[in-house]
Amino acid sequence: MINYTNTISVEDYLELRAAVDWAPLVKDQAQSGIDNSAFVVACSEDDKIVGCARMIWDRGYIAYLADVMVKPEYQGQGIGRKLVNECISFIDSQLKEGWRVKIEMVSAKGKEGFYEKLGFKLRPNENEGHGMNLWRQ
Ligand SMILES: CC(C)(COP(=O)(O)OP(=O)(O)OC[C@H]1O[C@@H](n2cnc3c(N)ncnc32)[C@H](O)[C@@H]1OP(=O)(O)O)[C@@H](O)C(=O)NCCC(=O)NCCS
């Protein structure tokens, strides 16, 4: 049975990273990321991890959607959409009178269409430049 929860173990998180061919992280850094997320959602089938997503949020106007991952054998079944929508709904649930929150994200190559279907605007565009990043170490 497919099940959604708002927690994920570091072991399951690292298993997902490996399943989608992302670079491994040391366990304590991965755990810190999970612990300090404003919101986490994970999908399992019969207690086996299937996917996850998490929202980092400063509790002001900036939020960042990260680590949207669905195991390859479960892709194309609407699970990624549900995970992202849960993250967006979390932010919606936190809005107070007069508040606006910008959800930022950086798409993996070739996944832009997935996020566009969920309402994200592609950059650069007429008014906005490229998203950028800087790795340390
Ligand atoms: C990107 C990812 C999370 C999508 O998850 P998924 O469960 O396969 O996606 P869904 O089945 O919920 O798809 C939702 C919609 O997006 C579309 N879609 C999915 N991947 C797409 C892509 N790469 N490009 C364009 N559209 C895409 C689906 O066709 C579906 O469209 P529909 O609503 O018209 O039916 C998944 O492919 C994944 O985990 N990839 C590896 C890790 C990764 O790159 N994550 C993104 C990090 S930024």
Short mmCIF file of C-alpha atoms in Angstrom, two decimals, residues 56-128:
data_model
loop_
_atom_site.label_atom_id
_atom_site.label_comp_id
_atom_site.label_asym_id
_atom_site.label_seq_id
_atom_site.Cartn_x
_atom_site.Cartn_y
_atom_site.Cartn_z
CA ILE A 56 13.46 24.78 3.35
CA TRP A 57 11.86 28.02 4.53
CA ASP A 58 13.13 31.04 6.44
CA ARG A 59 9.65 31.64 7.89
CA GLY A 60 9.69 34.92 5.97
CA TYR A 61 9.22 35.31 2.22
CA ILE A 62 11.81 32.85 0.85
CA ALA A 63 11.31 29.09 0.60
CA TYR A 64 13.37 26.56 -1.32
CA LEU A 65 12.07 23.28 -2.70
CA ALA A 66 14.75 20.57 -2.55
CA ASP A 67 15.40 16.86 -2.99
CA VAL A 68 12.39 15.90 -5.08
CA MET A 69 13.16 12.25 -5.80
CA VAL A 70 11.07 9.30 -6.96
CA LYS A 71 12.65 5.90 -7.47
CA PRO A 72 12.90 5.15 -11.20
CA GLU A 73 10.52 2.16 -11.05
CA TYR A 74 7.80 4.40 -9.53
CA GLN A 75 8.20 7.39 -11.84
CA GLY A 76 5.37 8.42 -14.14
CA GLN A 77 2.61 7.55 -11.66
CA GLY A 78 1.90 11.01 -10.25
CA ILE A 79 3.99 10.52 -7.10
CA GLY A 80 6.40 13.39 -7.84
CA ARG A 81 3.47 15.74 -8.44
CA LYS A 82 1.86 14.72 -5.12
CA LEU A 83 5.14 15.22 -3.22
CA VAL A 84 5.67 18.72 -4.67
CA ASN A 85 2.03 19.69 -4.13
CA GLU A 86 2.29 18.65 -0.48
CA CYS A 87 5.30 20.97 -0.09
CA ILE A 88 3.43 23.84 -1.75
CA SER A 89 0.36 23.21 0.43
CA PHE A 90 2.56 23.37 3.51
CA ILE A 91 3.67 26.89 2.54
CA ASP A 92 0.07 27.87 1.75
CA SER A 93 -0.96 26.67 5.21
CA GLN A 94 1.61 29.00 6.82
CA LEU A 95 0.59 32.22 5.05
CA LYS A 96 -0.67 35.01 7.26
CA GLU A 97 -2.71 38.05 6.28
CA GLY A 98 -0.83 40.05 3.63
CA TRP A 99 2.02 37.53 3.31
CA ARG A 100 3.66 36.39 0.06
CA VAL A 101 6.24 33.60 -0.19
CA LYS A 102 8.50 32.95 -3.17
CA ILE A 103 9.27 29.25 -3.60
CA GLU A 104 12.64 28.92 -5.32
CA MET A 105 14.00 25.76 -6.87
CA VAL A 106 16.65 24.64 -9.32
CA SER A 107 15.56 22.02 -11.81
CA ALA A 108 17.70 19.02 -12.67
CA LYS A 109 18.51 18.95 -16.39
CA GLY A 110 15.50 17.79 -18.41
CA LYS A 111 13.01 18.03 -15.52
CA GLU A 112 11.94 21.62 -16.20
CA GLY A 113 8.69 20.47 -17.86
CA PHE A 114 7.70 18.58 -14.71
CA TYR A 115 8.00 21.75 -12.61
CA GLU A 116 6.32 23.93 -15.22
CA LYS A 117 3.28 21.64 -14.98
CA LEU A 118 3.24 22.37 -11.26
CA GLY A 119 3.23 26.14 -11.80
CA PHE A 120 6.93 27.03 -11.60
CA LYS A 121 8.15 29.68 -14.05
CA LEU A 122 11.19 28.94 -16.18
CA ARG A 123 14.19 31.28 -15.86
CA PRO A 124 15.64 33.23 -17.49
CA ASN A 125 12.61 35.03 -18.84
CA GLU A 126 11.68 38.57 -19.86
CA ASN A 127 11.99 39.90 -16.31
CA GLU A 128 14.30 37.47 -14.50
#
